[in-house]
Every structure is written in structure tokens, then in C-alpha cells.
Short mmCIF file of C-alpha atoms in Angstrom, two decimals:
data_model
loop_
_atom_site.label_atom_id
_atom_site.label_comp_id
_atom_site.label_asym_id
_atom_site.label_seq_id
_atom_site.Cartn_x
_atom_site.Cartn_y
_atom_site.Cartn_z
CA MET A 1 -18.53 -2.48 22.58
CA THR A 2 -17.89 -0.99 19.08
CA ARG A 3 -21.24 1.25 19.33
CA ALA A 4 -19.60 2.39 22.87
CA VAL A 5 -16.30 3.35 21.74
CA PHE A 6 -17.51 5.42 18.67
CA ALA A 7 -19.91 6.99 20.98
CA ALA A 8 -17.15 8.10 23.27
CA GLY A 9 -15.18 9.46 20.41
CA GLY A 10 -12.67 6.32 20.21
CA PRO A 11 -11.56 4.65 17.19
CA ALA A 12 -14.14 2.60 15.99
CA PRO A 13 -16.54 2.66 13.22
CA GLU A 14 -20.16 3.73 13.74
CA VAL A 15 -22.63 0.67 13.96
CA LEU A 16 -25.31 1.16 11.23
CA GLY A 17 -27.43 -1.76 12.82
CA GLU A 18 -27.52 -5.52 13.78
CA VAL A 19 -28.99 -8.31 11.84
CA THR A 20 -29.39 -12.06 12.16
CA LEU A 21 -28.99 -14.60 9.14
CA ASP A 22 -29.51 -18.12 9.62
CA GLY A 23 -29.16 -18.17 13.45
CA ARG A 24 -25.91 -15.98 13.24
CA PHE A 25 -25.53 -12.49 14.67
CA GLY A 26 -23.87 -9.76 12.60
CA ILE A 27 -23.27 -6.19 13.04
CA VAL A 28 -23.84 -3.83 10.05
CA LEU A 29 -20.75 -1.37 9.64
CA PRO A 30 -19.97 1.12 7.08
CA ARG A 31 -17.95 0.07 4.04
CA PHE A 32 -14.52 1.89 4.07
CA ASP A 33 -12.69 2.38 0.73
CA GLY A 34 -8.92 1.47 0.47
CA PRO A 35 -6.55 -1.24 0.32
CA THR A 36 -7.24 -4.49 2.40
CA LEU A 37 -5.25 -5.75 5.02
CA THR A 38 -3.72 -8.52 2.63
CA GLN A 39 -2.88 -5.80 0.16
CA ALA A 40 -1.27 -3.76 2.91
CA THR A 41 0.99 -6.52 3.85
CA ARG A 42 1.91 -7.58 0.42
CA THR A 43 3.08 -3.94 -0.02
CA GLY A 44 4.91 -3.79 3.05
CA ALA A 45 2.56 -0.71 4.18
CA ILE A 46 2.12 -2.91 7.41
CA THR A 47 3.57 -6.03 9.04
CA ARG A 48 1.40 -9.25 9.36
CA GLU A 49 1.32 -8.78 13.06
CA GLN A 50 0.04 -5.19 12.64
CA ALA A 51 -2.80 -6.61 10.22
CA SER A 52 -3.81 -9.30 12.65
CA CYS A 53 -4.12 -6.88 15.39
CA SER A 54 -6.34 -4.69 13.29
CA ALA A 55 -8.61 -7.61 12.29
CA GLY A 56 -9.20 -8.34 16.26
CA PRO A 57 -8.32 -9.50 19.30
CA CYS A 58 -4.77 -10.01 19.15
CA LEU A 59 -2.45 -11.62 22.24
CA THR A 60 1.04 -9.99 20.61
CA CYS A 61 -0.31 -6.53 20.62
CA GLY A 62 -2.23 -6.79 23.98
CA SER A 63 -5.81 -6.17 22.53
CA GLY A 64 -8.51 -8.64 23.56
#
């Protein structure tokens, strides 16, 4: 899904690769410099709800 969104020009990072480690699947994404979601919520830059929606599927913001 992330690869398709990126390819279509959507707001998603480029998928650099896929890995399996100890039987668990993972996606390799580029590193982004900047504050963590925790740091952004502590400074008031974003709300906890916004941070949770940024981190993955969220029922309260309608994604997922």
C-alpha cells in the first residue's frame, strides 16, 4: 500500500526494501530527521489524537 501511494504521488515515504527478521516481515523506509511524535505532543505542536493518526490506522480520524 505504501509503495502504491508513493508511486501515485501521495503522502507516503518511498519503500526502500522489504526484510524478514526472525520470521517477522518489515518494510525499510527512509529516515526522516526532526522531532518524534512524542516530542511534538509534549511541545504542543500537535495533539495526541493527531499523533496517533499519524502513526497508523485510527478510528477517530477516519483512516484504517
